[in-house]
mmCIF file with all atom_site columns, C-alpha atoms in Angstrom:
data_model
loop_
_atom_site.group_PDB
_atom_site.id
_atom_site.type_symbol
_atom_site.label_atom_id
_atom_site.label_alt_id
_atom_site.label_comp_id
_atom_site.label_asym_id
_atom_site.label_entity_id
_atom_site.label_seq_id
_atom_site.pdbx_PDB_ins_code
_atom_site.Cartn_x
_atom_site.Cartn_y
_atom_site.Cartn_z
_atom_site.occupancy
_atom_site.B_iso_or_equiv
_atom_site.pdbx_formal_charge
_atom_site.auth_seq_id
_atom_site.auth_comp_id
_atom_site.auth_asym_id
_atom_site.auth_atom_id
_atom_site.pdbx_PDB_model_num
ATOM 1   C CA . UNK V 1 1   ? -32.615 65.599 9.822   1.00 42.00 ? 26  UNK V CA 1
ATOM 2   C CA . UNK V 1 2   ? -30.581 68.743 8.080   1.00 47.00 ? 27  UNK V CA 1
ATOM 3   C CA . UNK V 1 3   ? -30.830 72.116 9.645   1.00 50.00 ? 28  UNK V CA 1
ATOM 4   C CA . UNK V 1 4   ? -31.505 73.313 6.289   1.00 51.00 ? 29  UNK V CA 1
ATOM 5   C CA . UNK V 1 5   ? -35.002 71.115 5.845   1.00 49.00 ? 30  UNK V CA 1
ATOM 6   C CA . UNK V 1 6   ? -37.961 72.153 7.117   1.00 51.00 ? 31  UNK V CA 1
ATOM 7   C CA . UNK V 1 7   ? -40.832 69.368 6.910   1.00 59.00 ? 32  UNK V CA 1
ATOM 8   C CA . UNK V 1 8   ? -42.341 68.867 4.014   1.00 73.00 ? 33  UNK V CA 1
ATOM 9   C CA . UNK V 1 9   ? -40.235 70.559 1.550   1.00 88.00 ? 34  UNK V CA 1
ATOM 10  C CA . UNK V 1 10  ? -40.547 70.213 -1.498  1.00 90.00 ? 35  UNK V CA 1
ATOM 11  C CA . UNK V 1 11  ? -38.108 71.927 -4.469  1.00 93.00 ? 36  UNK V CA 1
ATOM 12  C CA . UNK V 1 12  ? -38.487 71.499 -8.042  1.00 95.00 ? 37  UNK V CA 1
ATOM 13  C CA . UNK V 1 13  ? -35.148 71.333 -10.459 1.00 96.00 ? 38  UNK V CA 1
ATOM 14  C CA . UNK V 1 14  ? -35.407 72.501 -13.581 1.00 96.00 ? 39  UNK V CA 1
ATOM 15  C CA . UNK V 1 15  ? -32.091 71.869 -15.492 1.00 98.00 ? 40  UNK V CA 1
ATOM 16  C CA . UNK V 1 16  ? -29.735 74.799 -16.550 1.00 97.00 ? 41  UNK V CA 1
ATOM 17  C CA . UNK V 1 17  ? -27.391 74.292 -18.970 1.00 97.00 ? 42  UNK V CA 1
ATOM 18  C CA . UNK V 1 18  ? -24.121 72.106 -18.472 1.00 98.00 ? 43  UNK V CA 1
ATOM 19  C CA . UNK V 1 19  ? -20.834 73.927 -18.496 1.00 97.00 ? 44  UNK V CA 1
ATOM 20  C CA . UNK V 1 20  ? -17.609 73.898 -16.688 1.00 96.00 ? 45  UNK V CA 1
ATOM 21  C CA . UNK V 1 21  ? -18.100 77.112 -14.582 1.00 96.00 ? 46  UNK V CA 1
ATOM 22  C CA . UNK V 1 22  ? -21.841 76.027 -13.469 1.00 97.00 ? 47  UNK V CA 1
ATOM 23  C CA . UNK V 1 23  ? -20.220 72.147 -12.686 1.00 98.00 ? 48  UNK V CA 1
ATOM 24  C CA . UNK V 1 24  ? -16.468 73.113 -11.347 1.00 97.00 ? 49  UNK V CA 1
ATOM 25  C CA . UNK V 1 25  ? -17.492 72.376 -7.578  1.00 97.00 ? 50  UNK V CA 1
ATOM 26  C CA . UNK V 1 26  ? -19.117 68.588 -8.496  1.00 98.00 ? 51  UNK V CA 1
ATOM 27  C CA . UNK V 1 27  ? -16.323 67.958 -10.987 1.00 97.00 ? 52  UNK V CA 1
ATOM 28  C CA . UNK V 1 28  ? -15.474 68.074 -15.050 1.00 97.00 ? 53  UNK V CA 1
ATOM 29  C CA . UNK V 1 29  ? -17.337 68.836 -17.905 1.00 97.00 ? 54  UNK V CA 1
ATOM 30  C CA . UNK V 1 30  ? -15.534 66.567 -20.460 1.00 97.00 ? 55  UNK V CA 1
ATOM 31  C CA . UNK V 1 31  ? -16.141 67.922 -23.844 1.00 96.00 ? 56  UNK V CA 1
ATOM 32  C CA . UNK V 1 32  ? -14.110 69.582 -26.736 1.00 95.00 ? 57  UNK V CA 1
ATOM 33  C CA . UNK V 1 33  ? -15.589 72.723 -27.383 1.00 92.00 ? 58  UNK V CA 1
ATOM 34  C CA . UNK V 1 34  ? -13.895 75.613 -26.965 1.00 91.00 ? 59  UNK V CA 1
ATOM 35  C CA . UNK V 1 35  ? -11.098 73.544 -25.335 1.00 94.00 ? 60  UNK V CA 1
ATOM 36  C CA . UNK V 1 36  ? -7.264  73.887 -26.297 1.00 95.00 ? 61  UNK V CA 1
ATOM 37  C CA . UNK V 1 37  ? -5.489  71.036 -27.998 1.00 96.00 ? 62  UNK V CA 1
ATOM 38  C CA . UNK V 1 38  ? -2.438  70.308 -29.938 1.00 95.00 ? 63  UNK V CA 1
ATOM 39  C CA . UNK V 1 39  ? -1.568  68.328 -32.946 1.00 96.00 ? 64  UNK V CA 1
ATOM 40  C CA . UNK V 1 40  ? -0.557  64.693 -32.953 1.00 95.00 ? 65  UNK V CA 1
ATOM 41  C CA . UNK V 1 41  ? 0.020   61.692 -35.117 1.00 97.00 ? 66  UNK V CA 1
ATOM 42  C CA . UNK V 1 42  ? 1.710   63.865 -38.340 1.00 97.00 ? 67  UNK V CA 1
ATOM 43  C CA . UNK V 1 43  ? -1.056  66.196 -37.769 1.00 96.00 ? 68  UNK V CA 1
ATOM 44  C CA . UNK V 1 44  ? -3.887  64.029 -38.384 1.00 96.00 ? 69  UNK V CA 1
ATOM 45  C CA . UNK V 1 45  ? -5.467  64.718 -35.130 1.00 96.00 ? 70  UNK V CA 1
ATOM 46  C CA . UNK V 1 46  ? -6.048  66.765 -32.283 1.00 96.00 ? 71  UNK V CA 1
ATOM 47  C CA . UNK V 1 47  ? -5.387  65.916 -29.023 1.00 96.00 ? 72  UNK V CA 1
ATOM 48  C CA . UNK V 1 48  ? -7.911  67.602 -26.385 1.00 96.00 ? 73  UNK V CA 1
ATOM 49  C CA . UNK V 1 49  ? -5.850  67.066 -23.533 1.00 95.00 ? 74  UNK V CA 1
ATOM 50  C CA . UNK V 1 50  ? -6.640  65.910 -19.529 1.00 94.00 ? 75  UNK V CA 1
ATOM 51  C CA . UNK V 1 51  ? -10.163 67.155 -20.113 1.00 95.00 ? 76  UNK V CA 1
ATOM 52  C CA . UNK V 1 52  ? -10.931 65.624 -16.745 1.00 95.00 ? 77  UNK V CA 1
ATOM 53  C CA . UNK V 1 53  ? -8.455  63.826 -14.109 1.00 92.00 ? 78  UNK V CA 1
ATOM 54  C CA . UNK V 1 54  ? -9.230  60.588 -12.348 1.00 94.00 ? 79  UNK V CA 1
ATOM 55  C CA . UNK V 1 55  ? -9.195  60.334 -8.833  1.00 93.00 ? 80  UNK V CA 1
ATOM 56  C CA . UNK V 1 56  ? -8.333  56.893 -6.961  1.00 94.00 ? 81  UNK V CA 1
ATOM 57  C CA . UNK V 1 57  ? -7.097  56.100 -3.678  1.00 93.00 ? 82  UNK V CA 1
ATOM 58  C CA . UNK V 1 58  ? -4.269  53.890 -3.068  1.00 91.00 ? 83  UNK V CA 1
ATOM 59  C CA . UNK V 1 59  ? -4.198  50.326 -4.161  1.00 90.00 ? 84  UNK V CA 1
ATOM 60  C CA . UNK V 1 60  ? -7.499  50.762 -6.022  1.00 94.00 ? 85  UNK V CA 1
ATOM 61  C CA . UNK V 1 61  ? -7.236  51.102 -9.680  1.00 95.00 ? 86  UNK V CA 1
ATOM 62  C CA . UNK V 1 62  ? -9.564  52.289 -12.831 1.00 96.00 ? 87  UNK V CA 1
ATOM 63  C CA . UNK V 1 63  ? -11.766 50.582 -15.017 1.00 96.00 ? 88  UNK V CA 1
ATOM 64  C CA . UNK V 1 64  ? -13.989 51.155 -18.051 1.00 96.00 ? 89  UNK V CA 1
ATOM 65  C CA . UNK V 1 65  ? -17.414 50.333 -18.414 1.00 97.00 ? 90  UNK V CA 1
ATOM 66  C CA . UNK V 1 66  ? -20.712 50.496 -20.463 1.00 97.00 ? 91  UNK V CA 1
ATOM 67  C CA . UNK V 1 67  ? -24.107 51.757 -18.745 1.00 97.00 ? 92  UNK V CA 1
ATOM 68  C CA . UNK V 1 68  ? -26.986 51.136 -21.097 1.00 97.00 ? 93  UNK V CA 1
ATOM 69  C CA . UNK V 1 69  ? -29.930 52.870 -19.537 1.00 96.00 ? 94  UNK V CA 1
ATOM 70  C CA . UNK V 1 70  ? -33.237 53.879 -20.283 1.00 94.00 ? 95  UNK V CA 1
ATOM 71  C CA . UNK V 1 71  ? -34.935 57.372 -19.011 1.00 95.00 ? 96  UNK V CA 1
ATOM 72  C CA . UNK V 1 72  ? -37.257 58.238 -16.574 1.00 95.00 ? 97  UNK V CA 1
ATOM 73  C CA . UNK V 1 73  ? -40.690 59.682 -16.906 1.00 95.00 ? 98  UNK V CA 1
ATOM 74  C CA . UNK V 1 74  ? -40.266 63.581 -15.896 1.00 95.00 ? 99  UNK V CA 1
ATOM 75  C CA . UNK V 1 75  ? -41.382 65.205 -14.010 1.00 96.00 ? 100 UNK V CA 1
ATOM 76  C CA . UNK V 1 76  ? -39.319 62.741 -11.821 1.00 96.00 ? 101 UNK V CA 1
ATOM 77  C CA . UNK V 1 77  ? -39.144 62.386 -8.101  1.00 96.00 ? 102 UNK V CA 1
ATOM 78  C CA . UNK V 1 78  ? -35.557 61.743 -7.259  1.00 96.00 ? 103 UNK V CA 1
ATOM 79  C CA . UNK V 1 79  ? -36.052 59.830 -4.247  1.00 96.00 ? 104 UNK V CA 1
ATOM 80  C CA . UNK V 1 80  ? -32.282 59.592 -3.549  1.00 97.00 ? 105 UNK V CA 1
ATOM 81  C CA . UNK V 1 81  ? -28.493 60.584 -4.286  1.00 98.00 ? 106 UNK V CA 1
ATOM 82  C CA . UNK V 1 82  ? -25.299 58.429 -4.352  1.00 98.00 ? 107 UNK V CA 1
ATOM 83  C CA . UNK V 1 83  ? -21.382 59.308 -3.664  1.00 98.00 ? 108 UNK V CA 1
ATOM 84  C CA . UNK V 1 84  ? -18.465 57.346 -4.397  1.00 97.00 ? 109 UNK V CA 1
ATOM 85  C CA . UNK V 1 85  ? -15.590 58.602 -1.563  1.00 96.00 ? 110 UNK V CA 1
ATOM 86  C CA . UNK V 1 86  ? -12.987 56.558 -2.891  1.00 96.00 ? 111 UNK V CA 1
ATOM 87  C CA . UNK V 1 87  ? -12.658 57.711 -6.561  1.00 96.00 ? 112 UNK V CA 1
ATOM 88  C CA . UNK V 1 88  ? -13.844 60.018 -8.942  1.00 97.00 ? 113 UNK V CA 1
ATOM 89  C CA . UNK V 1 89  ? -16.790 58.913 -11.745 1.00 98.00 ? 114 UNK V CA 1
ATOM 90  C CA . UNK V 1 90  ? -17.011 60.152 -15.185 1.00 98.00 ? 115 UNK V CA 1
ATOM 91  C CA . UNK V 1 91  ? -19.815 58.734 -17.881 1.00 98.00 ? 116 UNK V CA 1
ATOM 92  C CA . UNK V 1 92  ? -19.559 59.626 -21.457 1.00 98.00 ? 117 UNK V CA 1
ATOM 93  C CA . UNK V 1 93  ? -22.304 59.363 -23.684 1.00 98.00 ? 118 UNK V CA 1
ATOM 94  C CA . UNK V 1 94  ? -21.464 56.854 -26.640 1.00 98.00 ? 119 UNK V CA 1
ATOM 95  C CA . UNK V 1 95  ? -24.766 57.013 -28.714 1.00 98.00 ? 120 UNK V CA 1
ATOM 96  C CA . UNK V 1 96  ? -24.667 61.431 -28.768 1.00 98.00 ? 121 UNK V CA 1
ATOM 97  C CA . UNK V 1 97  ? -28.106 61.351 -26.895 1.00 98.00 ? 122 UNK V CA 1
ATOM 98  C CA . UNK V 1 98  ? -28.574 64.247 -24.389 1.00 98.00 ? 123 UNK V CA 1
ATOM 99  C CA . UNK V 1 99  ? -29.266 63.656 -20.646 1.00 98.00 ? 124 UNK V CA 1
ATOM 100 C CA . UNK V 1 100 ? -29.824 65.359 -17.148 1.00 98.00 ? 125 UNK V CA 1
ATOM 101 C CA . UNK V 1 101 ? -27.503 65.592 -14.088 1.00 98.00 ? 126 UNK V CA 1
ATOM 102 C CA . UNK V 1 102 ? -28.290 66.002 -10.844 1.00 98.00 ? 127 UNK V CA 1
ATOM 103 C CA . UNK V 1 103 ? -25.790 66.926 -8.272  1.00 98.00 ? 128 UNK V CA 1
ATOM 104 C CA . UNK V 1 104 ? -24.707 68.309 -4.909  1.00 98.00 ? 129 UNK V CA 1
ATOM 105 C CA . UNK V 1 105 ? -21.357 69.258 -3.054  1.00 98.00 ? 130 UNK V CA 1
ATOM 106 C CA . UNK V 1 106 ? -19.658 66.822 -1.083  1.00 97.00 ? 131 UNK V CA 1
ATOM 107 C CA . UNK V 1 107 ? -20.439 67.384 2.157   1.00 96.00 ? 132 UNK V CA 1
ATOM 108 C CA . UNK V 1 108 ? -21.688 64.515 4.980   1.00 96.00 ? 133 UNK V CA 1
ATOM 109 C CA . UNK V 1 109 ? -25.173 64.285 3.547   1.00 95.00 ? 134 UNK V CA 1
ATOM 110 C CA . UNK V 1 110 ? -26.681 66.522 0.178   1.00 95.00 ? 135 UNK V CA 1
ATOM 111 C CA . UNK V 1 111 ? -28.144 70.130 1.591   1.00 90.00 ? 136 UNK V CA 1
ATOM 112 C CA . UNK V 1 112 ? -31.445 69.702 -0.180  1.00 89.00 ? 137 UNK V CA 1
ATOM 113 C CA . UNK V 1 113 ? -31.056 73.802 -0.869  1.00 90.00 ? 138 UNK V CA 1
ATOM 114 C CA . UNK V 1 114 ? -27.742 72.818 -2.659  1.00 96.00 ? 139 UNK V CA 1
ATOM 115 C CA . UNK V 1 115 ? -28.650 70.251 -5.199  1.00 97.00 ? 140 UNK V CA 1
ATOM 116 C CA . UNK V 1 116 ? -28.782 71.638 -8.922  1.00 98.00 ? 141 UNK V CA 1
ATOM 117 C CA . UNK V 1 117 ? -29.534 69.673 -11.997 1.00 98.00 ? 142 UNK V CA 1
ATOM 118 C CA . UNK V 1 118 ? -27.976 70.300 -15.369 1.00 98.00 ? 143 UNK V CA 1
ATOM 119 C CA . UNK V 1 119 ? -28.911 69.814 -19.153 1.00 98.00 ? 144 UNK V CA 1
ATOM 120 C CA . UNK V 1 120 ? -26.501 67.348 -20.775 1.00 98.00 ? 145 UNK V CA 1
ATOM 121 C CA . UNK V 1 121 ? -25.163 67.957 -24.787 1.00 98.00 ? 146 UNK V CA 1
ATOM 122 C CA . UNK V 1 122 ? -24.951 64.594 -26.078 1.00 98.00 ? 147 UNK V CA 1
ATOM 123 C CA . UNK V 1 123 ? -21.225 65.401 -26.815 1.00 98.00 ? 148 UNK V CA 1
ATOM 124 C CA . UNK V 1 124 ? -20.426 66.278 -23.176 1.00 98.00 ? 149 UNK V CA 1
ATOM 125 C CA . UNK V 1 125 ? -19.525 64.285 -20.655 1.00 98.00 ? 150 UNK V CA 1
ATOM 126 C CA . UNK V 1 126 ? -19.268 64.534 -16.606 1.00 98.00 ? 151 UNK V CA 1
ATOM 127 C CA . UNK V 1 127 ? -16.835 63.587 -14.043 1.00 98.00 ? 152 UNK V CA 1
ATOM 128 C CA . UNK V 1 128 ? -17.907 63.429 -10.602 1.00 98.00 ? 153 UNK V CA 1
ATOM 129 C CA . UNK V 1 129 ? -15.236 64.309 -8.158  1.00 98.00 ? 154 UNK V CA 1
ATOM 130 C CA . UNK V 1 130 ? -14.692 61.567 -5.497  1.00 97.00 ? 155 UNK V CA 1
ATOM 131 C CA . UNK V 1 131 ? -17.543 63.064 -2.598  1.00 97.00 ? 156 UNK V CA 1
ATOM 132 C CA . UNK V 1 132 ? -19.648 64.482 -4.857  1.00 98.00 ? 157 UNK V CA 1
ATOM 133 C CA . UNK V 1 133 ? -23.341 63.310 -4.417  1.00 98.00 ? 158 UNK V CA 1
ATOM 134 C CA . UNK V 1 134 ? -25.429 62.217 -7.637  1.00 98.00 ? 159 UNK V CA 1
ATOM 135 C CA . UNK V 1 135 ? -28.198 60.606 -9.326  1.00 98.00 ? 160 UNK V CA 1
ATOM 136 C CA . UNK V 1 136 ? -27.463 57.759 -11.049 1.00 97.00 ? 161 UNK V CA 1
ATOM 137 C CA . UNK V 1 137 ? -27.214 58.030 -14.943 1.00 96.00 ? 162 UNK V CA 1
ATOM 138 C CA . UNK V 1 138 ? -30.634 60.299 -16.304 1.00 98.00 ? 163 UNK V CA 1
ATOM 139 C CA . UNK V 1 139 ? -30.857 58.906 -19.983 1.00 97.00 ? 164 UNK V CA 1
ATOM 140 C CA . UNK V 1 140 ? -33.276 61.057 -21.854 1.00 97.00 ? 165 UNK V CA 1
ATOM 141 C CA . UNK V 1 141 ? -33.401 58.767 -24.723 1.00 97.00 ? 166 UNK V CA 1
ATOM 142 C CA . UNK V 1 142 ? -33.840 54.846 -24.900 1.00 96.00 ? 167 UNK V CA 1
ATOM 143 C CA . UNK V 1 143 ? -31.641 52.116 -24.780 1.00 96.00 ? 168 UNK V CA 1
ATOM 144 C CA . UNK V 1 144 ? -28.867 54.711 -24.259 1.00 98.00 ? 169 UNK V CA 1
ATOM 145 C CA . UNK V 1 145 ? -25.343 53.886 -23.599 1.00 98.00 ? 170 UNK V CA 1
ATOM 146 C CA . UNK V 1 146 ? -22.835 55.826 -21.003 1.00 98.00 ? 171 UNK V CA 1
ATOM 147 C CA . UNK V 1 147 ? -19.061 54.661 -21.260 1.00 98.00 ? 172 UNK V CA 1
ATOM 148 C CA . UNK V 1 148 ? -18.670 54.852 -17.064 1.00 98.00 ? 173 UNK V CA 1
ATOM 149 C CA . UNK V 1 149 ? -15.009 55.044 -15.958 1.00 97.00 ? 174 UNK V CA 1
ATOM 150 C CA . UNK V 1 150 ? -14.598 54.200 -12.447 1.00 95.00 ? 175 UNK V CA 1
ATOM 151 C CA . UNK V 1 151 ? -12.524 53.014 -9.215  1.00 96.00 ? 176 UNK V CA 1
ATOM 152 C CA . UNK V 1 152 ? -11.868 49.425 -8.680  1.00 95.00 ? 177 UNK V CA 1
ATOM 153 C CA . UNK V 1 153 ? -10.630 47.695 -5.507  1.00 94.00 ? 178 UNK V CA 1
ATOM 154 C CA . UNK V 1 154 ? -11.375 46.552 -1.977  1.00 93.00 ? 179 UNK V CA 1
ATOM 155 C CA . UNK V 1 155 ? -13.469 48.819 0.229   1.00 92.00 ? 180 UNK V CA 1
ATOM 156 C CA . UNK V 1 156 ? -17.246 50.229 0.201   1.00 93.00 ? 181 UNK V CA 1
ATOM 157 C CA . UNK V 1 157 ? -16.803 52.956 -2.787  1.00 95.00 ? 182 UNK V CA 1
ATOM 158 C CA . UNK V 1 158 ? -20.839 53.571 -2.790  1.00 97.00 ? 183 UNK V CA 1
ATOM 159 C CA . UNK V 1 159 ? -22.547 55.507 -0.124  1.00 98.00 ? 184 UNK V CA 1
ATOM 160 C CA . UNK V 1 160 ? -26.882 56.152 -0.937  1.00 98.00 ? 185 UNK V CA 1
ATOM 161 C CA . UNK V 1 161 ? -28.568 58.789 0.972   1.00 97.00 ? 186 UNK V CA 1
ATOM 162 C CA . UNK V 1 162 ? -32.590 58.383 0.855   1.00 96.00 ? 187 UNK V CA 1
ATOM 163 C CA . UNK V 1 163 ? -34.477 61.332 1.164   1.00 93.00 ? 188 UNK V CA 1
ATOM 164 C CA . UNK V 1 164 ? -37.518 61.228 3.582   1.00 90.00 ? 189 UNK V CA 1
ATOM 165 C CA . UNK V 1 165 ? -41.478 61.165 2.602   1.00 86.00 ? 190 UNK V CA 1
ATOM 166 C CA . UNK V 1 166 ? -41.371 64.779 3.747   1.00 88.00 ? 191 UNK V CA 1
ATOM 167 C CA . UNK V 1 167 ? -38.357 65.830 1.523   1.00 89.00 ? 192 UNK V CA 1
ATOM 168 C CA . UNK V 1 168 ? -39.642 65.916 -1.968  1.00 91.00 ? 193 UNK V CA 1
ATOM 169 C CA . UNK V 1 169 ? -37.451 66.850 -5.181  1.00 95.00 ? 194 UNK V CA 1
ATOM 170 C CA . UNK V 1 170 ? -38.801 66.856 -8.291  1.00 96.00 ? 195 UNK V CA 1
ATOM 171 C CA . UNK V 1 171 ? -36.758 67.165 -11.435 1.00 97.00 ? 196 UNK V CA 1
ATOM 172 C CA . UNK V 1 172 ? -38.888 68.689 -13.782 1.00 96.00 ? 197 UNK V CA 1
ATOM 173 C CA . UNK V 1 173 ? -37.242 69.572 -16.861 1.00 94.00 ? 198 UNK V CA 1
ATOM 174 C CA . UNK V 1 174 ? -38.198 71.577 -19.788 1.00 89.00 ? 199 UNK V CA 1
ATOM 175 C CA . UNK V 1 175 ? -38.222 69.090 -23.004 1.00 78.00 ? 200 UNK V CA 1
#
């Protein structure tokens, strides 16, 4: 057990806005507002620019995927947290739907004092630095679809970490 947890703790999350200065330790908040860019094909279009980098060790290599999801009933126990330690994860939502994060520091297991949860704009999207422990995908909306962009190659890239009966977080957002 964690120095930090006393038995039978319980903490209750209640989302606070998503932005890049509240999210810089977990990772990227890929969106467009109030981000620089610079004009490209004849000046039809602007180019928002390495919004988020992708982080891979060597010989793995990056792939795109879809997540279609649906949500959770909140308040919601999250019962458990996932890292990836060989490469960064970012999820984009496709359908503009907002959704929740939950997220803590990379450290050797998630300091139940550290994890923080975050309110979602459908047109922002997250990119969990390799380490980083979170929730999987927290669809608010149903039948909702992330694009996921990912590592790829040999190795265990998932590590789970199952909070005990006597650990309780609750995600309780405000709707």
């Amino acid at each position: 057990m964690e120095k930090d947890i006393v038995p039978d703790t319980t903490i209750t999350l209640t989302p606070e806005p998503l932005t890049q200065e509240a999210f810089s330790q977990f990772g990227d908040v890929i969106e467009a507002e109030s981000r620089d860019y610079f004009m490209i094909n004849d000046g039809s279009t602007r180019r928002y620019h390495k919004l988020a980098t992708t982080q891979v060790d060597e010989g793995s290599g990056v792939i795109i995927n879809i997540f279609q999801t649906t949500p959770q009933s909140y308040p919601f126990d999250i019962n458990m947290l996932e890292r990836h330690p060989k490469g960064s994860q970012a999820f984009m939502p496709l359908l503009g739907n907002d959704y929740l994060v939950v997220v803590a520091p990379p450290t050797d297991t998630p300091a139940l004092h550290a994890i923080r949860a975050f309110y979602a704009k459908g047109s922002q999207g997250v990119n969990y630095h390799r380490g980083v422990w979170h929730h999987p995908v927290l669809a608010l909306s149903s039948n909702d679809q992330f694009l996921v962009i990912d590592r790829e190659g040999e190795g265990k890239n998932c590590d789970e970490f199952f909070f005990s009966k006597q650990m309780r977080v609750i995600l309780a957002p405000k709707l």
